[in-house]
CSV table of C-alpha atoms in Angstrom, one decimal:
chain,number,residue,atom,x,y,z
A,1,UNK,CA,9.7,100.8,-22.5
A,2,UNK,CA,11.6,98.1,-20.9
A,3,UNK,CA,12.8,95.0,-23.1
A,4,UNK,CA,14.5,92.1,-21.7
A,5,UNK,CA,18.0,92.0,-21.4
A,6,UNK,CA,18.6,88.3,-23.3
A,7,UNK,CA,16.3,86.4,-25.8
A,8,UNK,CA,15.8,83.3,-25.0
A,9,UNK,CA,13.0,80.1,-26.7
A,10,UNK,CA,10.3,79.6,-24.6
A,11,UNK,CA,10.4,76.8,-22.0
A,12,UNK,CA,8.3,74.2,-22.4
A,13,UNK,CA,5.5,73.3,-24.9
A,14,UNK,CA,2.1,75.1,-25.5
A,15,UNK,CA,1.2,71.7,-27.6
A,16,UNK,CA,0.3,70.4,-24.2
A,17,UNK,CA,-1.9,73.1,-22.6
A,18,UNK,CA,-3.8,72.9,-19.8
A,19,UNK,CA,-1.3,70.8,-18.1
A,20,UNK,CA,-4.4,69.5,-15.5
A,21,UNK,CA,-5.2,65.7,-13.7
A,22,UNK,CA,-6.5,63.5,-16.4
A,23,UNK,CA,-10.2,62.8,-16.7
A,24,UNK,CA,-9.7,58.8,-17.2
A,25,UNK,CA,-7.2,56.3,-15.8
A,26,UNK,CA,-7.1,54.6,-19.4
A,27,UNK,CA,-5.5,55.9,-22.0
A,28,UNK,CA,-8.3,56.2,-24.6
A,29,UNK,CA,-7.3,56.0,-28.8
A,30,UNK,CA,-8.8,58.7,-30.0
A,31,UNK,CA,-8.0,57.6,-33.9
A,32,UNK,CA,-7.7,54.0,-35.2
A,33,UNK,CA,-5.7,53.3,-38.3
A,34,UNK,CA,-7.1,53.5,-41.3
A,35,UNK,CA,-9.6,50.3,-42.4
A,36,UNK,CA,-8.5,48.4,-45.7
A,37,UNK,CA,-10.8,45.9,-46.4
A,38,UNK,CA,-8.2,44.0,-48.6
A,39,UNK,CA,-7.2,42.8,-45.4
A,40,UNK,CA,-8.4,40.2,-43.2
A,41,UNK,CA,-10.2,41.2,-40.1
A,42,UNK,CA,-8.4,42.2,-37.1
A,43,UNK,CA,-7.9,44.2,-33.6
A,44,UNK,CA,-6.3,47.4,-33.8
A,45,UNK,CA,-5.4,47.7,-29.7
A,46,UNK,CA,-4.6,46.1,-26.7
A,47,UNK,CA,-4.5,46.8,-23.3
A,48,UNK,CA,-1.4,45.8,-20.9
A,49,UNK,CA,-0.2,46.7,-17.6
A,50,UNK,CA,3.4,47.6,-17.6
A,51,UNK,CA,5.9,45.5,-14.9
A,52,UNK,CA,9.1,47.3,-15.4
A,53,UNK,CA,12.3,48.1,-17.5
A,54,UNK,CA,15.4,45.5,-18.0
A,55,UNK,CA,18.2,45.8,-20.8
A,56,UNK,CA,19.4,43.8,-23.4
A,57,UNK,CA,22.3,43.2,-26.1
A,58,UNK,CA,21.8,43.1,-29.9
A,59,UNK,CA,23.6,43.2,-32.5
A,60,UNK,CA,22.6,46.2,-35.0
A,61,UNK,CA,21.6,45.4,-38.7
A,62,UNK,CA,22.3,49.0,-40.3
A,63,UNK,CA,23.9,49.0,-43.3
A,64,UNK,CA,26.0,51.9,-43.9
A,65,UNK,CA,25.8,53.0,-40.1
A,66,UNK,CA,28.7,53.0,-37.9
A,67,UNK,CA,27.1,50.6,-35.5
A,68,UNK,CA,26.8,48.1,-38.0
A,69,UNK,CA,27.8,44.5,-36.8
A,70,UNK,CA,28.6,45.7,-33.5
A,71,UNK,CA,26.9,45.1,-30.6
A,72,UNK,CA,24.9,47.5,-28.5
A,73,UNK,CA,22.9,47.9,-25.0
A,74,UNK,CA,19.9,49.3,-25.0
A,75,UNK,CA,16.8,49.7,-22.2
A,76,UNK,CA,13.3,48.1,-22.4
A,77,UNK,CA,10.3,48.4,-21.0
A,78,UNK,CA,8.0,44.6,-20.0
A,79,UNK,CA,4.5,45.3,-20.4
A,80,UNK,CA,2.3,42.5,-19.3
A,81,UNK,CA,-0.3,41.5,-22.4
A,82,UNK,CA,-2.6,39.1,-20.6
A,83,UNK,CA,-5.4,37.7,-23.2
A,84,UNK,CA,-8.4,39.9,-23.1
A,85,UNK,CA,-12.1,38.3,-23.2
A,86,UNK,CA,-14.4,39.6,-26.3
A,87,UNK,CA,-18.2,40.2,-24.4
A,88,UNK,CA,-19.9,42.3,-27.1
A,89,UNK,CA,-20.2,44.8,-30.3
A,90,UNK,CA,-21.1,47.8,-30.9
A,91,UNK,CA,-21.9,49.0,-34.6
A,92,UNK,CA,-21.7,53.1,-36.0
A,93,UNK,CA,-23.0,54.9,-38.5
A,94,UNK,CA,-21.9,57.9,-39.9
A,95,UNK,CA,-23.6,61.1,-39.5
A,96,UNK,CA,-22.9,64.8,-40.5
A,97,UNK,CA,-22.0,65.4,-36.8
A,98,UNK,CA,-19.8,62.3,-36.8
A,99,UNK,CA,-19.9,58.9,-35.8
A,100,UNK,CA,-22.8,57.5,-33.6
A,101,UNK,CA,-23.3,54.0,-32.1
A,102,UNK,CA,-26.1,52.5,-34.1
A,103,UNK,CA,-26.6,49.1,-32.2
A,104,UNK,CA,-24.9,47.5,-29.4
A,105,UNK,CA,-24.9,43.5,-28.8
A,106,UNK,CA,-23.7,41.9,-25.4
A,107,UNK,CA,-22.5,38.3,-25.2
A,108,UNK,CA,-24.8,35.8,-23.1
A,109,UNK,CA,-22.2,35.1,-20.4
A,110,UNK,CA,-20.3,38.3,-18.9
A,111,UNK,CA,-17.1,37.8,-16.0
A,112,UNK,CA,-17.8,39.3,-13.1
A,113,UNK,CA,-14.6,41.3,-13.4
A,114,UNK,CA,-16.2,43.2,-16.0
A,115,UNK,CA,-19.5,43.7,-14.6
A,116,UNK,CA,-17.5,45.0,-11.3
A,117,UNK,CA,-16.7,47.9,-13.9
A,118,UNK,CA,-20.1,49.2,-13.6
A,119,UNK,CA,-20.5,49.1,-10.1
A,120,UNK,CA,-18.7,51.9,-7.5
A,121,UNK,CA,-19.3,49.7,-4.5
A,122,UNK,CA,-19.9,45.7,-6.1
A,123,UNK,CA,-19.9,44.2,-2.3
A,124,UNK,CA,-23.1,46.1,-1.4
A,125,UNK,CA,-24.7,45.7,-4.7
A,126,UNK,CA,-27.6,43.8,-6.0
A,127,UNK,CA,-25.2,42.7,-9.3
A,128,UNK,CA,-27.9,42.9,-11.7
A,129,UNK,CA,-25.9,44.1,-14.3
A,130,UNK,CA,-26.5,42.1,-17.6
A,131,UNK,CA,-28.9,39.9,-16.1
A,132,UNK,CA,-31.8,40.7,-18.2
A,133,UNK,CA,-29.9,41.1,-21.5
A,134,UNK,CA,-28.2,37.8,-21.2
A,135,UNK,CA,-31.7,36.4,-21.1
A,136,UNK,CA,-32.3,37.4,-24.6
A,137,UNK,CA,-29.7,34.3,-25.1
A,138,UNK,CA,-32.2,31.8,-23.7
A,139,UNK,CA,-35.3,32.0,-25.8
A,140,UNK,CA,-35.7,32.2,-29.9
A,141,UNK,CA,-37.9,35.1,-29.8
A,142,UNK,CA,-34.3,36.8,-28.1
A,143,UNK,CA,-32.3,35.2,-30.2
A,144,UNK,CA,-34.4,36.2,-33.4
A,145,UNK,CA,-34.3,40.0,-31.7
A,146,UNK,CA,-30.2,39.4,-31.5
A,147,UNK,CA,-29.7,38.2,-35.1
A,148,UNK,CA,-32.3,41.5,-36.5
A,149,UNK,CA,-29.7,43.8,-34.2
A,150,UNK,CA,-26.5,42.0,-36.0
A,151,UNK,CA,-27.9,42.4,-39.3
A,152,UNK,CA,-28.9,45.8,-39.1
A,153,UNK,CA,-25.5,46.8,-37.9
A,154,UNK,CA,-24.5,44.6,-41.5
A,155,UNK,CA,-26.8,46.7,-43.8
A,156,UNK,CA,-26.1,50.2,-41.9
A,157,UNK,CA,-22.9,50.5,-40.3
A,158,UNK,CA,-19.8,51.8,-41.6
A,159,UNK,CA,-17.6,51.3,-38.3
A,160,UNK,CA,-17.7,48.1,-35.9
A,161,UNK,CA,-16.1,48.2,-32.6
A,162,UNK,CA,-15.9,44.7,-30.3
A,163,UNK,CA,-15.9,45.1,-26.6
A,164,UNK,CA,-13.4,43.8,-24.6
A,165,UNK,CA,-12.1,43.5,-20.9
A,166,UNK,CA,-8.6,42.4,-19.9
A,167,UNK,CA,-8.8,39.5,-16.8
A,168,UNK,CA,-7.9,40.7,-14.0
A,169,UNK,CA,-8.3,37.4,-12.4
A,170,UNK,CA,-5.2,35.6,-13.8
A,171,UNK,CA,-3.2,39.0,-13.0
A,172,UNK,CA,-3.2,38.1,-9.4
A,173,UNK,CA,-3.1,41.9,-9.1
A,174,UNK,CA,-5.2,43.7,-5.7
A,175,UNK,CA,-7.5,44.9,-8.4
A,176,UNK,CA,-10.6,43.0,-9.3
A,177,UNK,CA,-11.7,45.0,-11.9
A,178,UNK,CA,-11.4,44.4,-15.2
A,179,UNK,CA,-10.9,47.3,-17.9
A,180,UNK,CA,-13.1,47.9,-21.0
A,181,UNK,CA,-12.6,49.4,-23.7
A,182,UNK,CA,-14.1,49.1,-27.8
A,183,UNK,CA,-11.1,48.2,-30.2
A,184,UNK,CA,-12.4,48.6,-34.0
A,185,UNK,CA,-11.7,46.2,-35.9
A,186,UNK,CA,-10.2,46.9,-39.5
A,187,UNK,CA,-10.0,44.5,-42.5
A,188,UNK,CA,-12.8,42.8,-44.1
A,189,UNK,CA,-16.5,43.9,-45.0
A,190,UNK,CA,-18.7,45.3,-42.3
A,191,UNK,CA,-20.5,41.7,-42.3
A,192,UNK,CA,-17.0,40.2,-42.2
A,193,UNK,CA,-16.2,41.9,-38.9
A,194,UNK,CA,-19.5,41.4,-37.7
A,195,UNK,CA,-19.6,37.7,-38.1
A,196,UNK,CA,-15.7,37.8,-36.4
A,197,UNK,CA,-17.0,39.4,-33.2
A,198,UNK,CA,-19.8,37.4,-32.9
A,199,UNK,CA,-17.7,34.3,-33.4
A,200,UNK,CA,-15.1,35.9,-30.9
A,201,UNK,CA,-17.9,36.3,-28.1
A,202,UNK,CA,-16.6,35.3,-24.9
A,203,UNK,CA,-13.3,33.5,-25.9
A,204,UNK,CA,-10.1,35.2,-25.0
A,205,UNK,CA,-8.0,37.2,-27.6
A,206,UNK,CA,-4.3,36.9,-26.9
A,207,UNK,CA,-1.8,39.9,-27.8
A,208,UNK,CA,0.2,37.6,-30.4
A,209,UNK,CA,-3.6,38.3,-32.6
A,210,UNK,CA,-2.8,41.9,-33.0
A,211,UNK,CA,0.5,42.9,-33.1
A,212,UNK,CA,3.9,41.0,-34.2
A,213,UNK,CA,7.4,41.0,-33.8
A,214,UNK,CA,9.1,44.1,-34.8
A,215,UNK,CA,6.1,46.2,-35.8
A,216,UNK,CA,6.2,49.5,-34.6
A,217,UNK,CA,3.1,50.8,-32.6
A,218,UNK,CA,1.8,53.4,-30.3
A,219,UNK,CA,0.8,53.6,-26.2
A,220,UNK,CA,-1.7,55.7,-24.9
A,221,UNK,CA,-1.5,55.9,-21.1
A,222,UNK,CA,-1.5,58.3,-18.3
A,223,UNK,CA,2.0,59.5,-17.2
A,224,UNK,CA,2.9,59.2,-13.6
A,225,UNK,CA,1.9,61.7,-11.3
A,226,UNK,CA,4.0,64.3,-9.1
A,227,UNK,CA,1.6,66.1,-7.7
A,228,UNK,CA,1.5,70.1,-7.3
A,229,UNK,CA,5.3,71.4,-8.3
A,230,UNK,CA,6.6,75.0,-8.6
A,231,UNK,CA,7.7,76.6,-12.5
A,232,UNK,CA,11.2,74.9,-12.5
A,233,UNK,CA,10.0,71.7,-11.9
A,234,UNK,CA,7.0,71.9,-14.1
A,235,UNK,CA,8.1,74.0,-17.1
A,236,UNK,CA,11.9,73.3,-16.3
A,237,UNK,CA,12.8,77.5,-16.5
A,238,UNK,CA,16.1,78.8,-15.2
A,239,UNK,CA,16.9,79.4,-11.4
A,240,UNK,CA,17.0,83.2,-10.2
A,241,UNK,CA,20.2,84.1,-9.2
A,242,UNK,CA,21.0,82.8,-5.6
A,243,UNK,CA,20.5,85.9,-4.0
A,244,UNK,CA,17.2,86.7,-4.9
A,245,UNK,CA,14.4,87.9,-2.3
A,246,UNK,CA,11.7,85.4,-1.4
A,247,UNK,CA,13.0,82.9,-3.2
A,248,UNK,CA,14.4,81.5,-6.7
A,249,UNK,CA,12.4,78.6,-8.0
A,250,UNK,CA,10.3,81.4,-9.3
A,251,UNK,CA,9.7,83.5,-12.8
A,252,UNK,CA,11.0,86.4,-12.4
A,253,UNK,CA,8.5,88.5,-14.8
A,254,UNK,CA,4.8,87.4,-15.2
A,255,UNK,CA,4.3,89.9,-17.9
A,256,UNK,CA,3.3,94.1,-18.9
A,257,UNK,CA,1.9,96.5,-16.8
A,258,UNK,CA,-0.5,95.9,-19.4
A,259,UNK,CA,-3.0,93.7,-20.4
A,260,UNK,CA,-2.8,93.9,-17.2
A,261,UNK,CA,-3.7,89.8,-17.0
A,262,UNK,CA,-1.3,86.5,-16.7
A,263,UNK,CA,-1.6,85.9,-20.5
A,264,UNK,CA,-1.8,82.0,-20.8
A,265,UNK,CA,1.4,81.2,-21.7
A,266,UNK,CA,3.2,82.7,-18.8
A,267,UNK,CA,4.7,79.4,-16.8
A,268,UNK,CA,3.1,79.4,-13.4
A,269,UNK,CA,3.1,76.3,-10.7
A,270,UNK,CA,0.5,74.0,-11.1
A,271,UNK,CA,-0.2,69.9,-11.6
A,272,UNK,CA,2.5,68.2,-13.1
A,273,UNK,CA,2.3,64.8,-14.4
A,274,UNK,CA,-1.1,62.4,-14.6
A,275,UNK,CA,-1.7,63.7,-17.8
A,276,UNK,CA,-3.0,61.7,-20.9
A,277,UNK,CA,-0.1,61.4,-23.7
A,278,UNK,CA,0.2,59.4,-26.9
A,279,UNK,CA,3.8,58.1,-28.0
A,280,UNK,CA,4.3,56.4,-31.0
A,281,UNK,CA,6.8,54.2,-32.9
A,282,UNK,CA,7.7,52.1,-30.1
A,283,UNK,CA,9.1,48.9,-31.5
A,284,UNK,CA,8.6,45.4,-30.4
A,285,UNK,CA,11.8,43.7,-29.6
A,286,UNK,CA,10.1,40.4,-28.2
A,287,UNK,CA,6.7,38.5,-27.9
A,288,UNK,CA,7.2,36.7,-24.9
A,289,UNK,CA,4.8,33.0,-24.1
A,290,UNK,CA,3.5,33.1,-20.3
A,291,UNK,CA,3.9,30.3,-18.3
A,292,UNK,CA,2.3,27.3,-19.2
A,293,UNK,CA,1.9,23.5,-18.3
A,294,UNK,CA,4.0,21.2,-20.8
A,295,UNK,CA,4.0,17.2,-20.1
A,296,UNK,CA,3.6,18.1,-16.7
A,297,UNK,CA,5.6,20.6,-16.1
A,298,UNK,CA,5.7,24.3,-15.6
A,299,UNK,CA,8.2,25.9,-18.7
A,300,UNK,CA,9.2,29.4,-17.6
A,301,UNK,CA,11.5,29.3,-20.5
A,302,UNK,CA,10.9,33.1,-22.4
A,303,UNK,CA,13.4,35.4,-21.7
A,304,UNK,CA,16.6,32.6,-23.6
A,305,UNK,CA,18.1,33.8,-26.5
A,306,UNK,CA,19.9,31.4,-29.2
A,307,UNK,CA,23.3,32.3,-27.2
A,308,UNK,CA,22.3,31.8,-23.7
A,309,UNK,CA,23.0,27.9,-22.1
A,310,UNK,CA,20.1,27.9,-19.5
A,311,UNK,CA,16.5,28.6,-19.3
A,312,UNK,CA,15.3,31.4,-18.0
A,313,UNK,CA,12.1,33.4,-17.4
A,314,UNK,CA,12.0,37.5,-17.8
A,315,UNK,CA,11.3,37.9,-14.2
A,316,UNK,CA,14.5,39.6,-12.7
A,317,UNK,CA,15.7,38.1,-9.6
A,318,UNK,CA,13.3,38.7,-6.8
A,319,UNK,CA,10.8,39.6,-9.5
A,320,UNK,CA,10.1,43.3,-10.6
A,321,UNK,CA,10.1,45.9,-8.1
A,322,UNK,CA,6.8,47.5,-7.8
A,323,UNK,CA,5.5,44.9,-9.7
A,324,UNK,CA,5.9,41.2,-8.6
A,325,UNK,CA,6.2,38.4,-11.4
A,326,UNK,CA,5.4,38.2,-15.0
A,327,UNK,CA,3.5,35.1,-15.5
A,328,UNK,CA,1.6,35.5,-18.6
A,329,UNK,CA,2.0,36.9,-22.1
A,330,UNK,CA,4.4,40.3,-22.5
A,331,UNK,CA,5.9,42.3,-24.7
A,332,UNK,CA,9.1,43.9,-24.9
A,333,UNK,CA,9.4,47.2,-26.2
A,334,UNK,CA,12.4,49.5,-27.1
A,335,UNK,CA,12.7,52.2,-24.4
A,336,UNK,CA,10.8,53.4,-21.9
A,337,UNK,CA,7.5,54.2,-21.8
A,338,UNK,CA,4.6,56.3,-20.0
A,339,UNK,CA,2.9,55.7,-16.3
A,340,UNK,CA,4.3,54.2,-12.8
A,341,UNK,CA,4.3,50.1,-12.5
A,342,UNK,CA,1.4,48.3,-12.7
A,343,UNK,CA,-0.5,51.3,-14.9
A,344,UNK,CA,-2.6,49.8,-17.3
A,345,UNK,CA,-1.9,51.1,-20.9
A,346,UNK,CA,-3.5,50.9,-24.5
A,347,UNK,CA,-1.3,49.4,-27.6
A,348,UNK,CA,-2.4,50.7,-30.4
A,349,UNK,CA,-1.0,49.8,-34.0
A,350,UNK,CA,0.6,52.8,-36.2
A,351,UNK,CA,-1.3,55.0,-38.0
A,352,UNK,CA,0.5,54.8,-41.0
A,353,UNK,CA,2.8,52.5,-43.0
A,354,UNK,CA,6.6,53.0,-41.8
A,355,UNK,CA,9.0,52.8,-44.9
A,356,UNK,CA,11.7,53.8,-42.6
A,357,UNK,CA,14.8,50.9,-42.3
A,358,UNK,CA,15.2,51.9,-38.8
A,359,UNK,CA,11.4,50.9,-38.7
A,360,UNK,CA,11.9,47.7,-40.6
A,361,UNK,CA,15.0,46.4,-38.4
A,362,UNK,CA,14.9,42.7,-38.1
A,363,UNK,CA,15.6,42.8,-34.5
A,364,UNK,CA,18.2,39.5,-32.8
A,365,UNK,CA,18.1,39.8,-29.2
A,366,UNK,CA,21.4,38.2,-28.0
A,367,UNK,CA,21.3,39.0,-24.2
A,368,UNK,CA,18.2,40.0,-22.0
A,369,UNK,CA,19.3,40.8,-18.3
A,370,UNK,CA,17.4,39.0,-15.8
A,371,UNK,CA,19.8,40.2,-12.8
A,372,UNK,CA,17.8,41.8,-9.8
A,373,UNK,CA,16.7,45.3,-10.3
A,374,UNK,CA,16.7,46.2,-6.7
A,375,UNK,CA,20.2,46.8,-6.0
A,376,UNK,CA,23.3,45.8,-7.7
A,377,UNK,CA,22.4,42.5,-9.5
A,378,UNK,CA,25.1,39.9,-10.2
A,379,UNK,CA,23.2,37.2,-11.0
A,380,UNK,CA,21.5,36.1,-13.6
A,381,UNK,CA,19.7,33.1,-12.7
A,382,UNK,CA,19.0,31.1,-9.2
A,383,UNK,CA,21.2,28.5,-10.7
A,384,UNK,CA,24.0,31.2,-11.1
A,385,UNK,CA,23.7,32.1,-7.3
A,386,UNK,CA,23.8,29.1,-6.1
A,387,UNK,CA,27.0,27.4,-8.3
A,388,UNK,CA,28.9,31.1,-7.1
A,389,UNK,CA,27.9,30.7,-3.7
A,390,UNK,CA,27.6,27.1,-2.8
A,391,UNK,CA,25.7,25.6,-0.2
A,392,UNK,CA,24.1,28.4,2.3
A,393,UNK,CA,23.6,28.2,5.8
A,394,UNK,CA,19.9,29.0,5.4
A,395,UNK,CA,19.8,25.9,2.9
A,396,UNK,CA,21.2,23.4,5.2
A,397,UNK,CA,19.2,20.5,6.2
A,398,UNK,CA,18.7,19.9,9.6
């Protein structure tokens, strides 16, 4: 019998196995927190498309730490939180083979971004989608059929779900189709969060609802993909010695003589990335405001902490590469986080209640960089540039 020369841990995870393409481009929660009805009713996810990574200063509250007081850097991710547009509910009931959707009411009115989500080809269609529910919305023998559905998901159902689709249309993104998704809603009796999504029917339900500064909370995405890679890449094993035969990005033993298979957990080259993942405790460090219109003007102002002396906007200079401008609501999380730019992720609140103090950090942003991340920024602001610089040829009037 032959035994291997030096024991080693195993590289990488079985937790994670098959590492193949993921079915769905949306990260999907597949658990909500747990519903206390003490509570008053709310959404338990989001969805946001994230624009990039920047860094900022703070100064550490952490009593007893050696970090306390002081100041530290650390990297953030911008994810882009536009409001998202309620269009209808869908009630559960429990069964011994789990949950299943009792009822499901749509809202009279539906975007077309979200009816482009049922559609392959939404050029060449008909676009019939929704037209003959929404005229249940018109007449009282509909609208009596509408309020029997909505009570019967009252008196039945144990788990209510509202619909909802982010706008593509204010992204200004090449995509013009929105995503859906059900969020449950917790807090409340069922009737409670029945009457709340029917009340929330198309109007637009902005991130600030649902989470909060500081709160920790999950995102569920797709990771970026790389393709087809070899064992060292994929399951990050050693490198054969450099004079190896046919190559050294290998594993050098697949296994016996017998069974005389590949047993399963024997790293071998394959897809690597574009898998679904779920990380949690990512904290917020800042809600930021989009754009918007005040006495006539456009204030861009959401990126100034109390220390800095000028205005300015989270976009980096010449925006975010990959990404372009952030113009509406974001949210700055500690970190990084899953998928490419632009990948459209689900926030999800935490599962359970954190009692940690590194959890419970009241968090004072004192610096958040704005310099351009393509290249070595210098500048801060516009403003900055141009009092460094002075008047540029390519300025000059003529």
């Amino acid at each position: 019998m032959s035994h291997r020369k030096f024991e080693a841990p195993r590289h990488g995870s079985k937790g994670f196995l098959p590492k193949c393409r993921s079915k769905r481009h949306k990260g999907k929660a597949k658990a909500f927190p747990k519903d206390d009805p003490t509570k008053p009713v709310h959404l338990t996810c989001f969805m946001g498309y994230k624009a990039g990574m920047t860094h900022i200063v703070r100064e550490v509250d952490r009593p007893g730490s050696k970090v306390n007081k002081k100041e530290i850097v650390e990297g953030c991710t911008i994810i882009e939180t536009p409001p998202m547009v309620a269009i209808g509910v869908v009630g559960y009931i429990e069964t011994p083979r789990g949950l299943r959707a009792l009822k499901t009411v749509w809202a009279e009115h539906i975007g077309e971004e979200a009816k482009r989500r049922f559609y392959k080809n939404w050029s060449q269609s008909k676009k019939k989608a929704f037209t003959k529910s929404c005229t249940k919305w018109a007449d009282d023998l509909g609208k009596k059929e509408i309020e029997k559905e909505l009570n019967q998901m009252k008196k039945y159902c144990t788990t209510i779900r509202i619909i909802v689709h982010t706008q593509m249309k204010i992204l200004r993104r090449r995509q013009k189709k929105a995503h859906i998704m059900e969020v449950q809603l917790n807090g409340g009796s069922v009737s409670d969060k029945v009457n709340f999504a029917r009340e929330h029917f198309e109007k637009e339900i902005p991130v600030g609802a649902v989470f909060a500064q500081d709160e920790m909370i999950d995102i569920i995405g797709v990771t970026k993909g790389h393709g087809f890679k070899g064992v060292t890449s994929r399951w990050h094993t050693k490198k054969l010695p450099r004079k190896t035969h046919k190559g050294l990005r290998k594993v050098a033993c697949i296994g016996a003589w017998h069974p005389s298979r590949i047993q399963f957990t024997v790293p071998r080259a394959g897809q690597k990335g574009y898998h679904h993942r779920t990380e949690v405790n990512k904290k917020i460090y800042r809600m930021g405001a989009g754009f918007a219109m005040k006495d006539g003007k456009l204030v861009k102002n959401n990126a100034a902490t109390d220390y800095d002396l000028a205005d300015k906007s989270i976009n980096p200079m010449g925006g975010f590469p990959h990404y372009g401008e952030v113009k509406q609501d974001f949210i700055l999380l500690k970190g990084c986080c899953i998928g490419p730019k632009k990948r459209v992720l689900t926030l999800r609140k935490s599962l359970f209640i954190h009692t940690k103090k590194r959890a419970l950090e009241k968090i004072n942003l004192k610096f958040i960089d704005t310099s351009s991340k393509f290249g070595h920024g210098r500048f801060q602001t516009p403003q900055d540039k141009a009092a460094f610089m002075g008047p540029l040829k390519k300025d000059r009037k003529e």
